[in-house]
PDB file of C-alpha atoms (C1' of nucleotides) in Angstrom:
ATOM      1  CA  UNK A 262     -20.749 -17.076 -19.562  1.00 42.00           C
ATOM      2  CA  UNK A 263     -17.939 -18.684 -20.970  1.00 42.00           C
ATOM      3  CA  UNK A 264     -14.903 -19.285 -19.057  1.00 48.00           C
ATOM      4  CA  UNK A 265     -12.888 -16.107 -19.182  1.00 60.00           C
ATOM      5  CA  UNK A 266      -9.325 -16.400 -17.408  1.00 71.00           C
ATOM      6  CA  UNK A 267      -7.491 -14.112 -19.405  1.00 81.00           C
ATOM      7  CA  UNK A 268      -4.571 -13.684 -17.001  1.00 93.00           C
ATOM      8  CA  UNK A 269      -1.447 -15.269 -17.236  1.00 95.00           C
ATOM      9  CA  UNK A 270      -0.531 -16.987 -13.714  1.00 95.00           C
ATOM     10  CA  UNK A 271       2.465 -15.578 -12.172  1.00 97.00           C
ATOM     11  CA  UNK A 272       1.668 -16.695  -8.238  1.00 96.00           C
ATOM     12  CA  UNK A 273       4.659 -18.841  -8.109  1.00 97.00           C
ATOM     13  CA  UNK A 274       6.885 -15.875  -8.038  1.00 98.00           C
ATOM     14  CA  UNK A 275       4.478 -13.457  -6.743  1.00 98.00           C
ATOM     15  CA  UNK A 276       3.587 -15.614  -3.530  1.00 97.00           C
ATOM     16  CA  UNK A 277       7.325 -16.200  -1.947  1.00 97.00           C
ATOM     17  CA  UNK A 278       8.308 -12.582  -3.021  1.00 97.00           C
ATOM     18  CA  UNK A 279       5.435 -11.411  -0.475  1.00 97.00           C
ATOM     19  CA  UNK A 280       6.683 -13.595   2.093  1.00 96.00           C
ATOM     20  CA  UNK A 281       9.816 -12.252   1.682  1.00 97.00           C
ATOM     21  CA  UNK A 282       8.718  -8.811   1.874  1.00 97.00           C
ATOM     22  CA  UNK A 283       6.523  -9.291   4.808  1.00 96.00           C
ATOM     23  CA  UNK A 284       9.907 -10.012   6.687  1.00 96.00           C
ATOM     24  CA  UNK A 285      12.040  -7.480   5.529  1.00 96.00           C
ATOM     25  CA  UNK A 286       9.388  -4.516   5.356  1.00 93.00           C
ATOM     26  CA  UNK A 287       9.859  -1.042   5.669  1.00 92.00           C
ATOM     27  CA  UNK A 288      12.793   1.801   5.340  1.00 95.00           C
ATOM     28  CA  UNK A 289      14.802   0.485   8.323  1.00 97.00           C
ATOM     29  CA  UNK A 290      14.849  -3.529   8.613  1.00 97.00           C
ATOM     30  CA  UNK A 291      17.681  -4.396   5.995  1.00 98.00           C
ATOM     31  CA  UNK A 292      19.715  -1.155   7.149  1.00 98.00           C
ATOM     32  CA  UNK A 293      19.795  -2.345  10.763  1.00 98.00           C
ATOM     33  CA  UNK A 294      20.460  -5.980   9.804  1.00 98.00           C
ATOM     34  CA  UNK A 295      23.371  -4.596   7.728  1.00 98.00           C
ATOM     35  CA  UNK A 296      24.677  -2.757  10.588  1.00 98.00           C
ATOM     36  CA  UNK A 297      24.636  -5.592  13.266  1.00 98.00           C
ATOM     37  CA  UNK A 298      26.221  -8.148  10.422  1.00 98.00           C
ATOM     38  CA  UNK A 299      28.570  -5.459  10.155  1.00 97.00           C
ATOM     39  CA  UNK A 300      29.776  -5.694  13.819  1.00 96.00           C
ATOM     40  CA  UNK A 301      27.747  -2.962  15.525  1.00 97.00           C
ATOM     41  CA  UNK A 302      26.146  -4.381  18.663  1.00 96.00           C
ATOM     42  CA  UNK A 303      25.271  -1.641  21.129  1.00 95.00           C
ATOM     43  CA  UNK A 304      22.289   0.042  20.586  1.00 96.00           C
ATOM     44  CA  UNK A 305      23.786   3.494  20.407  1.00 95.00           C
ATOM     45  CA  UNK A 306      26.419   2.415  17.868  1.00 96.00           C
ATOM     46  CA  UNK A 307      24.018   0.916  15.500  1.00 97.00           C
ATOM     47  CA  UNK A 308      21.938   3.836  15.608  1.00 96.00           C
ATOM     48  CA  UNK A 309      25.065   6.122  14.924  1.00 95.00           C
ATOM     49  CA  UNK A 310      25.623   3.881  11.694  1.00 96.00           C
ATOM     50  CA  UNK A 311      22.615   4.304  10.488  1.00 97.00           C
ATOM     51  CA  UNK A 312      21.661   8.080   9.621  1.00 95.00           C
ATOM     52  CA  UNK A 313      18.463   9.479  10.567  1.00 95.00           C
ATOM     53  CA  UNK A 314      16.825   6.512  12.540  1.00 97.00           C
ATOM     54  CA  UNK A 315      15.431   7.351  15.535  1.00 96.00           C
ATOM     55  CA  UNK A 316      15.799   5.649  18.864  1.00 96.00           C
ATOM     56  CA  UNK A 317      11.995   4.733  18.853  1.00 96.00           C
ATOM     57  CA  UNK A 318      12.201   3.560  15.327  1.00 97.00           C
ATOM     58  CA  UNK A 319      15.272   1.336  16.407  1.00 97.00           C
ATOM     59  CA  UNK A 320      13.957  -0.220  19.081  1.00 96.00           C
ATOM     60  CA  UNK A 321      10.774  -1.327  17.454  1.00 97.00           C
ATOM     61  CA  UNK A 322      12.375  -2.648  14.800  1.00 97.00           C
ATOM     62  CA  UNK A 323      15.301  -4.295  16.574  1.00 97.00           C
ATOM     63  CA  UNK A 324      12.140  -5.910  18.694  1.00 96.00           C
ATOM     64  CA  UNK A 325      10.640  -7.002  15.238  1.00 96.00           C
ATOM     65  CA  UNK A 326      13.894  -9.001  14.019  1.00 97.00           C
ATOM     66  CA  UNK A 327      14.522 -10.655  17.302  1.00 96.00           C
ATOM     67  CA  UNK A 328      11.256 -12.249  16.994  1.00 95.00           C
ATOM     68  CA  UNK A 329      11.756 -13.311  13.349  1.00 95.00           C
ATOM     69  CA  UNK A 330      15.256 -14.540  14.746  1.00 96.00           C
ATOM     70  CA  UNK A 331      17.054 -12.424  12.792  1.00 97.00           C
ATOM     71  CA  UNK A 332      19.244 -11.271  15.548  1.00 97.00           C
ATOM     72  CA  UNK A 333      19.262 -11.790  19.012  1.00 96.00           C
ATOM     73  CA  UNK A 334      19.414  -9.483  21.906  1.00 96.00           C
ATOM     74  CA  UNK A 335      22.136 -10.361  24.987  1.00 95.00           C
ATOM     75  CA  UNK A 336      22.013  -9.279  28.442  1.00 93.00           C
ATOM     76  CA  UNK A 337      25.377  -9.225  29.950  1.00 90.00           C
ATOM     77  CA  UNK A 338      25.127  -8.701  33.571  1.00 85.00           C
ATOM     78  CA  UNK A 339      27.852  -6.549  34.311  1.00 82.00           C
ATOM     79  CA  UNK A 340      27.977  -3.520  36.626  1.00 79.00           C
ATOM     80  CA  UNK A 341      26.899  -1.651  34.445  1.00 83.00           C
ATOM     81  CA  UNK A 342      24.449  -4.551  32.481  1.00 88.00           C
ATOM     82  CA  UNK A 343      25.193  -4.375  28.807  1.00 91.00           C
ATOM     83  CA  UNK A 344      23.288  -5.093  25.946  1.00 94.00           C
ATOM     84  CA  UNK A 345      24.407  -6.515  23.046  1.00 96.00           C
ATOM     85  CA  UNK A 346      22.547  -7.278  19.539  1.00 97.00           C
ATOM     86  CA  UNK A 347      24.236 -10.055  17.396  1.00 97.00           C
ATOM     87  CA  UNK A 348      23.229 -11.451  14.112  1.00 97.00           C
ATOM     88  CA  UNK A 349      21.769 -14.880  14.188  1.00 97.00           C
ATOM     89  CA  UNK A 350      22.883 -17.538  11.744  1.00 97.00           C
ATOM     90  CA  UNK A 351      19.619 -17.115  10.047  1.00 97.00           C
ATOM     91  CA  UNK A 352      20.433 -13.583   8.981  1.00 97.00           C
ATOM     92  CA  UNK A 353      23.196 -14.763   6.647  1.00 98.00           C
ATOM     93  CA  UNK A 354      20.659 -16.452   4.242  1.00 98.00           C
ATOM     94  CA  UNK A 355      19.747 -12.751   3.755  1.00 98.00           C
ATOM     95  CA  UNK A 356      22.825 -11.908   2.199  1.00 98.00           C
ATOM     96  CA  UNK A 357      21.893 -12.504  -1.458  1.00 98.00           C
ATOM     97  CA  UNK A 358      18.956 -10.109  -1.276  1.00 98.00           C
ATOM     98  CA  UNK A 359      20.999  -7.499   0.314  1.00 98.00           C
ATOM     99  CA  UNK A 360      23.907  -7.920  -2.316  1.00 98.00           C
ATOM    100  CA  UNK A 361      21.067  -7.752  -5.168  1.00 98.00           C
ATOM    101  CA  UNK A 362      19.938  -4.625  -3.605  1.00 98.00           C
ATOM    102  CA  UNK A 363      23.607  -2.865  -3.221  1.00 98.00           C
ATOM    103  CA  UNK A 364      24.434  -4.156  -6.932  1.00 98.00           C
ATOM    104  CA  UNK A 365      21.023  -2.461  -8.343  1.00 98.00           C
ATOM    105  CA  UNK A 366      21.146   0.751  -5.913  1.00 97.00           C
ATOM    106  CA  UNK A 367      24.638   1.473  -6.782  1.00 97.00           C
ATOM    107  CA  UNK A 368      23.621   0.998 -11.178  1.00 96.00           C
ATOM    108  CA  UNK A 369      20.651   2.780 -10.313  1.00 96.00           C
ATOM    109  CA  UNK A 370      22.525   6.117  -8.811  1.00 94.00           C
ATOM    110  CA  UNK A 371      25.091   5.989 -12.031  1.00 94.00           C
ATOM    111  CA  UNK A 372      21.896   5.709 -14.046  1.00 94.00           C
ATOM    112  CA  UNK A 373      20.054   8.713 -12.422  1.00 90.00           C
ATOM    113  CA  UNK A 374      23.316  11.083 -12.303  1.00 89.00           C
ATOM    114  CA  UNK A 375      24.244   9.968 -16.079  1.00 88.00           C
ATOM    115  CA  UNK A 376      20.786  11.045 -17.414  1.00 75.00           C
ATOM    116  CA  UNK A 377      20.470  14.269 -15.006  1.00 67.00           C
TER     117      UNK A 377
ATOM    118  CA  UNK B 159      36.153  14.642  25.812  1.00 40.00           C
ATOM    119  CA  UNK B 160      38.051  12.042  23.441  1.00 41.00           C
ATOM    120  CA  UNK B 161      37.147  11.262  20.051  1.00 47.00           C
ATOM    121  CA  UNK B 162      34.228   8.954  20.356  1.00 59.00           C
ATOM    122  CA  UNK B 163      33.128   7.148  17.395  1.00 72.00           C
ATOM    123  CA  UNK B 164      32.063   3.609  18.674  1.00 81.00           C
ATOM    124  CA  UNK B 165      30.066   2.382  15.884  1.00 93.00           C
ATOM    125  CA  UNK B 166      31.758   0.494  12.799  1.00 95.00           C
ATOM    126  CA  UNK B 167      30.381   2.184   9.220  1.00 95.00           C
ATOM    127  CA  UNK B 168      28.525   0.087   6.672  1.00 97.00           C
ATOM    128  CA  UNK B 169      26.963   3.093   4.966  1.00 96.00           C
ATOM    129  CA  UNK B 170      28.721   2.093   1.433  1.00 97.00           C
ATOM    130  CA  UNK B 171      25.948  -0.805   2.067  1.00 98.00           C
ATOM    131  CA  UNK B 172      23.275   0.649   3.847  1.00 98.00           C
ATOM    132  CA  UNK B 173      23.275   3.610   1.325  1.00 97.00           C
ATOM    133  CA  UNK B 174      22.656   1.805  -2.138  1.00 97.00           C
ATOM    134  CA  UNK B 175      20.491  -0.587  -0.380  1.00 98.00           C
ATOM    135  CA  UNK B 176      18.091   2.121   0.594  1.00 97.00           C
ATOM    136  CA  UNK B 177      18.415   3.595  -2.818  1.00 97.00           C
ATOM    137  CA  UNK B 178      16.944   0.531  -4.373  1.00 97.00           C
ATOM    138  CA  UNK B 179      14.276   0.224  -1.710  1.00 97.00           C
ATOM    139  CA  UNK B 180      13.131   3.834  -2.077  1.00 96.00           C
ATOM    140  CA  UNK B 181      12.007   2.656  -5.936  1.00 96.00           C
ATOM    141  CA  UNK B 182      10.561  -0.767  -5.210  1.00 95.00           C
ATOM    142  CA  UNK B 183       9.249   0.123  -1.765  1.00 93.00           C
ATOM    143  CA  UNK B 184       5.623  -0.937  -0.713  1.00 92.00           C
ATOM    144  CA  UNK B 185       3.541  -4.442  -0.656  1.00 95.00           C
ATOM    145  CA  UNK B 186       2.799  -4.590  -4.251  1.00 97.00           C
ATOM    146  CA  UNK B 187       5.374  -2.934  -6.614  1.00 97.00           C
ATOM    147  CA  UNK B 188       7.192  -6.227  -7.139  1.00 98.00           C
ATOM    148  CA  UNK B 189       4.305  -8.150  -7.964  1.00 98.00           C
ATOM    149  CA  UNK B 190       3.096  -5.627 -10.441  1.00 98.00           C
ATOM    150  CA  UNK B 191       6.180  -5.860 -12.169  1.00 98.00           C
ATOM    151  CA  UNK B 192       6.224  -9.715 -12.032  1.00 98.00           C
ATOM    152  CA  UNK B 193       2.942  -9.725 -13.318  1.00 97.00           C
ATOM    153  CA  UNK B 194       3.740  -8.055 -16.294  1.00 98.00           C
ATOM    154  CA  UNK B 195       6.978  -9.416 -16.946  1.00 98.00           C
ATOM    155  CA  UNK B 196       5.099 -12.542 -16.908  1.00 97.00           C
ATOM    156  CA  UNK B 197       2.978 -11.232 -19.999  1.00 96.00           C
ATOM    157  CA  UNK B 198      -0.031  -9.612 -18.382  1.00 96.00           C
ATOM    158  CA  UNK B 199      -0.563  -6.161 -20.443  1.00 95.00           C
ATOM    159  CA  UNK B 200      -4.292  -5.295 -19.384  1.00 95.00           C
ATOM    160  CA  UNK B 201      -5.272  -3.534 -16.494  1.00 96.00           C
ATOM    161  CA  UNK B 202      -7.873  -6.381 -15.467  1.00 95.00           C
ATOM    162  CA  UNK B 203      -5.371  -9.215 -16.465  1.00 96.00           C
ATOM    163  CA  UNK B 204      -2.513  -7.420 -13.892  1.00 97.00           C
ATOM    164  CA  UNK B 205      -5.272  -7.030 -11.130  1.00 96.00           C
ATOM    165  CA  UNK B 206      -6.737 -10.839 -11.534  1.00 95.00           C
ATOM    166  CA  UNK B 207      -3.169 -12.111 -11.550  1.00 96.00           C
ATOM    167  CA  UNK B 208      -2.155 -10.352  -8.065  1.00 96.00           C
ATOM    168  CA  UNK B 209      -4.700 -11.496  -5.040  1.00 95.00           C
ATOM    169  CA  UNK B 210      -6.116  -8.795  -2.979  1.00 95.00           C
ATOM    170  CA  UNK B 211      -5.058  -5.829  -4.856  1.00 97.00           C
ATOM    171  CA  UNK B 212      -7.390  -2.984  -5.674  1.00 96.00           C
ATOM    172  CA  UNK B 213      -7.949  -1.166  -8.626  1.00 96.00           C
ATOM    173  CA  UNK B 214      -6.718   2.030  -6.741  1.00 96.00           C
ATOM    174  CA  UNK B 215      -4.131   0.751  -5.680  1.00 97.00           C
ATOM    175  CA  UNK B 216      -3.025  -0.920  -8.987  1.00 97.00           C
ATOM    176  CA  UNK B 217      -3.661   2.327 -10.943  1.00 96.00           C
ATOM    177  CA  UNK B 218      -1.478   4.238  -8.726  1.00 97.00           C
ATOM    178  CA  UNK B 219       1.383   1.824  -8.647  1.00 97.00           C
ATOM    179  CA  UNK B 220       1.251   1.446 -12.375  1.00 97.00           C
ATOM    180  CA  UNK B 221       2.079   5.272 -12.505  1.00 96.00           C
ATOM    181  CA  UNK B 222       4.698   5.263 -10.105  1.00 96.00           C
ATOM    182  CA  UNK B 223       6.805   2.520 -11.933  1.00 97.00           C
ATOM    183  CA  UNK B 224       5.965   4.144 -15.535  1.00 96.00           C
ATOM    184  CA  UNK B 225       7.804   7.247 -13.801  1.00 95.00           C
ATOM    185  CA  UNK B 226      10.454   4.987 -13.017  1.00 95.00           C
ATOM    186  CA  UNK B 227      10.624   3.778 -16.292  1.00 95.00           C
ATOM    187  CA  UNK B 228      10.266  -0.254 -15.160  1.00 97.00           C
ATOM    188  CA  UNK B 229       6.835  -0.211 -17.488  1.00 97.00           C
ATOM    189  CA  UNK B 230       5.345   1.612 -20.206  1.00 96.00           C
ATOM    190  CA  UNK B 231       1.897   2.169 -20.832  1.00 95.00           C
ATOM    191  CA  UNK B 232       0.929   1.638 -24.463  1.00 95.00           C
ATOM    192  CA  UNK B 233      -2.245   3.143 -25.829  1.00 92.00           C
ATOM    193  CA  UNK B 234      -3.698   1.282 -28.757  1.00 89.00           C
ATOM    194  CA  UNK B 235      -6.102   3.141 -31.059  1.00 84.00           C
ATOM    195  CA  UNK B 236      -8.264   1.125 -31.995  1.00 81.00           C
ATOM    196  CA  UNK B 237     -12.005   0.729 -31.724  1.00 78.00           C
ATOM    197  CA  UNK B 238     -12.149   0.415 -28.682  1.00 82.00           C
ATOM    198  CA  UNK B 239      -8.859   2.129 -27.475  1.00 88.00           C
ATOM    199  CA  UNK B 240      -6.741  -0.486 -25.747  1.00 90.00           C
ATOM    200  CA  UNK B 241      -4.403   0.241 -23.016  1.00 94.00           C
ATOM    201  CA  UNK B 242      -1.272  -2.095 -22.338  1.00 95.00           C
ATOM    202  CA  UNK B 243       1.404  -2.228 -19.915  1.00 96.00           C
ATOM    203  CA  UNK B 244       4.600  -3.529 -21.060  1.00 97.00           C
ATOM    204  CA  UNK B 245       7.955  -3.926 -19.418  1.00 97.00           C
ATOM    205  CA  UNK B 246      10.965  -1.505 -19.773  1.00 97.00           C
ATOM    206  CA  UNK B 247      14.165  -2.723 -20.526  1.00 97.00           C
ATOM    207  CA  UNK B 248      15.403  -1.538 -17.228  1.00 97.00           C
ATOM    208  CA  UNK B 249      12.614  -3.753 -15.267  1.00 97.00           C
ATOM    209  CA  UNK B 250      14.914  -6.723 -16.426  1.00 98.00           C
ATOM    210  CA  UNK B 251      17.790  -5.615 -14.142  1.00 98.00           C
ATOM    211  CA  UNK B 252      15.500  -6.287 -11.062  1.00 98.00           C
ATOM    212  CA  UNK B 253      15.731  -9.750 -12.010  1.00 98.00           C
ATOM    213  CA  UNK B 254      18.177 -10.626  -9.567  1.00 98.00           C
ATOM    214  CA  UNK B 255      16.361  -8.912  -6.850  1.00 98.00           C
ATOM    215  CA  UNK B 256      13.170 -10.996  -7.591  1.00 98.00           C
ATOM    216  CA  UNK B 257      14.887 -14.211  -7.611  1.00 98.00           C
ATOM    217  CA  UNK B 258      16.996 -13.531  -4.491  1.00 98.00           C
ATOM    218  CA  UNK B 259      13.719 -12.741  -2.410  1.00 98.00           C
ATOM    219  CA  UNK B 260      11.859 -15.770  -4.647  1.00 98.00           C
ATOM    220  CA  UNK B 261      14.514 -18.493  -3.239  1.00 98.00           C
ATOM    221  CA  UNK B 262      14.547 -16.627   0.482  1.00 98.00           C
ATOM    222  CA  UNK B 263      10.660 -16.799   0.803  1.00 97.00           C
ATOM    223  CA  UNK B 264      10.502 -20.528  -0.240  1.00 97.00           C
ATOM    224  CA  UNK B 265      12.726 -21.435   1.930  1.00 96.00           C
ATOM    225  CA  UNK B 266      11.539 -19.322   4.893  1.00 96.00           C
ATOM    226  CA  UNK B 267       8.119 -20.823   4.118  1.00 94.00           C
ATOM    227  CA  UNK B 268       9.652 -24.019   5.024  1.00 94.00           C
ATOM    228  CA  UNK B 269      11.501 -22.742   7.849  1.00 94.00           C
ATOM    229  CA  UNK B 270       8.417 -21.911   9.445  1.00 90.00           C
ATOM    230  CA  UNK B 271       6.216 -24.833   8.428  1.00 89.00           C
ATOM    231  CA  UNK B 272       8.639 -27.421   9.567  1.00 89.00           C
ATOM    232  CA  UNK B 273       9.129 -25.610  12.938  1.00 76.00           C
ATOM    233  CA  UNK B 274       4.824 -24.851  13.647  1.00 68.00           C
TER     234      UNK B 274
ATOM    235  C1'  DT C 196      27.832  17.458  43.245  1.00 95.83           C
ATOM    236  C1'  DA C 197      27.270  18.119  38.271  1.00 95.83           C
ATOM    237  C1'  DT C 198      27.457  16.384  34.137  1.00 95.83           C
ATOM    238  C1'  DA C 199      27.368  12.552  30.686  1.00 95.83           C
ATOM    239  C1'  DG C 200      26.225   8.325  28.455  1.00 95.83           C
ATOM    240  C1'  DT C 201      23.216   4.091  28.005  1.00 95.83           C
ATOM    241  C1'  DA C 202      19.054   1.929  26.187  1.00 95.83           C
ATOM    242  C1'  DC C 203      15.558   3.061  25.694  1.00 95.83           C
ATOM    243  C1'  DT C 204       9.834   4.550  26.412  1.00 95.83           C
ATOM    244  C1'  DT C 205       6.273   8.206  26.104  1.00 95.83           C
ATOM    245  C1'  DT C 206       3.971  11.308  23.992  1.00 95.83           C
ATOM    246  C1'  DC C 207       2.320  13.895  20.100  1.00 95.83           C
ATOM    247  C1'  DC C 208       1.788  14.565  15.779  1.00 95.83           C
ATOM    248  C1'  DT C 209       1.642  14.229  10.335  1.00 95.83           C
ATOM    249  C1'  DA C 210       1.578  11.629   6.439  1.00 95.83           C
ATOM    250  C1'  DA C 211       1.337   7.480   3.608  1.00 95.83           C
ATOM    251  C1'  DA C 212      -0.313   3.372   2.474  1.00 95.83           C
ATOM    252  C1'  DG C 213      -4.131   0.989   1.656  1.00 95.83           C
ATOM    253  C1'  DG C 214      -9.117  -1.633   1.920  1.00 95.83           C
ATOM    254  C1'  DA C 215     -14.092  -1.334   0.548  1.00 95.83           C
ATOM    255  C1'  DA C 216     -17.446   0.486  -1.956  1.00 95.83           C
ATOM    256  C1'  DA C 217     -19.573   2.974  -5.610  1.00 95.83           C
ATOM    257  C1'  DG C 218     -19.579   5.441  -9.622  1.00 95.83           C
ATOM    258  C1'  DC C 219     -18.092   6.837 -14.541  1.00 95.83           C
ATOM    259  C1'  DG C 220     -18.000   7.115 -19.839  1.00 95.83           C
ATOM    260  C1'  DA C 221     -17.204   4.365 -23.806  1.00 95.83           C
ATOM    261  C1'  DA C 222     -18.096   0.312 -26.318  1.00 95.83           C
ATOM    262  C1'  DA C 223     -19.424  -3.994 -27.093  1.00 95.83           C
ATOM    263  C1'  DT C 224     -22.666  -7.742 -26.087  1.00 95.83           C
ATOM    264  C1'  DA C 225     -26.874 -10.308 -25.418  1.00 95.83           C
TER     265       DA C 225
ATOM    266  C1'  DT D  53     -32.833  -1.857 -24.762  1.00 95.83           C
ATOM    267  C1'  DA D  54     -30.247  -4.167 -20.769  1.00 95.83           C
ATOM    268  C1'  DT D  55     -26.135  -5.738 -19.166  1.00 95.83           C
ATOM    269  C1'  DT D  56     -21.331  -6.251 -19.337  1.00 95.83           C
ATOM    270  C1'  DT D  57     -16.909  -4.783 -20.070  1.00 95.83           C
ATOM    271  C1'  DC D  58     -12.495  -2.027 -20.010  1.00 95.83           C
ATOM    272  C1'  DG D  59     -10.095   1.345 -17.318  1.00 95.83           C
ATOM    273  C1'  DC D  60     -10.005   3.193 -14.363  1.00 95.83           C
ATOM    274  C1'  DT D  61     -11.660   7.366 -10.562  1.00 95.83           C
ATOM    275  C1'  DT D  62     -13.433   9.238  -6.413  1.00 95.83           C
ATOM    276  C1'  DT D  63     -14.733   9.021  -1.968  1.00 95.83           C
ATOM    277  C1'  DC D  64     -14.563   7.327   2.909  1.00 95.83           C
ATOM    278  C1'  DC D  65     -12.091   5.610   6.303  1.00 95.83           C
ATOM    279  C1'  DT D  66      -8.757   2.757   9.246  1.00 95.83           C
ATOM    280  C1'  DT D  67      -4.252   1.326   9.634  1.00 95.83           C
ATOM    281  C1'  DT D  68       0.364   1.931   9.918  1.00 95.83           C
ATOM    282  C1'  DA D  69       5.040   4.292   9.313  1.00 95.83           C
ATOM    283  C1'  DG D  70       7.744   7.390  10.644  1.00 95.83           C
ATOM    284  C1'  DG D  71       9.562  11.885  12.589  1.00 95.83           C
ATOM    285  C1'  DA D  72      10.387  15.660  17.081  1.00 95.83           C
ATOM    286  C1'  DA D  73      11.382  15.983  21.103  1.00 95.83           C
ATOM    287  C1'  DA D  74      11.367  15.122  25.851  1.00 95.83           C
ATOM    288  C1'  DG D  75      12.004  11.739  29.623  1.00 95.83           C
ATOM    289  C1'  DT D  76      13.928   8.009  32.563  1.00 95.83           C
ATOM    290  C1'  DA D  77      16.080   5.129  35.574  1.00 95.83           C
ATOM    291  C1'  DC D  78      20.871   3.585  35.875  1.00 95.83           C
ATOM    292  C1'  DT D  79      25.382   4.111  36.024  1.00 95.83           C
ATOM    293  C1'  DA D  80      29.755   6.742  35.488  1.00 95.83           C
ATOM    294  C1'  DT D  81      33.199   9.898  35.020  1.00 95.83           C
ATOM    295  C1'  DA D  82      34.808  14.671  35.998  1.00 95.83           C
TER     296       DA D  82
END
DNA sequence: TATAGTACTTTCCTAAAGGAAAGCGAAATA
DNA sequence: TATTTCGCTTTCCTTTAGGAAAGTACTATA
């Protein structure tokens, strides 16, 4: 019954990475953030800019992102009432992640095509 | 019936980001890559280094990662047979993503704690 | 008056993710 | 001989993600 801890600890990386993934998980969240940061503010504009997203999913994810203070929902009391989605400053902190994923995605696609 | 395309296109970013997410999706893939890149090679070592992962999930994700050529499964014909998981060179290309997520996760956790 | 747009919600459904627990065949160890 | 270890697999079950389609309350426009 000797002490047996065979593995190398990697918790210092695994834990924060999982914290980040827990916020931006799912197929759609980063796309929505990209769209809003690009300047799309209206529900239908965001929906139009992201191929394949349904209104149900978009509504749900927008609420999620609002809770995490990555975007804010602004109600403009005009006639008719307008609703705008704007990026919060905190969303900017995601830029390095988005950039890294974009670069990787581009070279990955090249790799796939060149060997196909 | 005028032309109405109200939204700003962001496909040049959205598409590669989604390509990347399609490869490293799910709760566990990046953790497994981190563990293997840290030097864990045996099934039980990898499992031990990632809190909460079940053998079923680990086995499935290892197969996925092997298909994407991010790790390789090496069988060593000893007595007993040993099975090792090693990172492929391609896994290194994920380092910028992992770093960005790690940094973001760390500051996000600080942010949560400081306002709680 | 009829149609269209806006920002969703609702319902229904399927598929995938993932957790819990047990098992298993071979080999090593006590 | 009994137990433990390794690398899984199998079964069962619940949760979550997500797609399709329709609907809705309001307003604007033709």
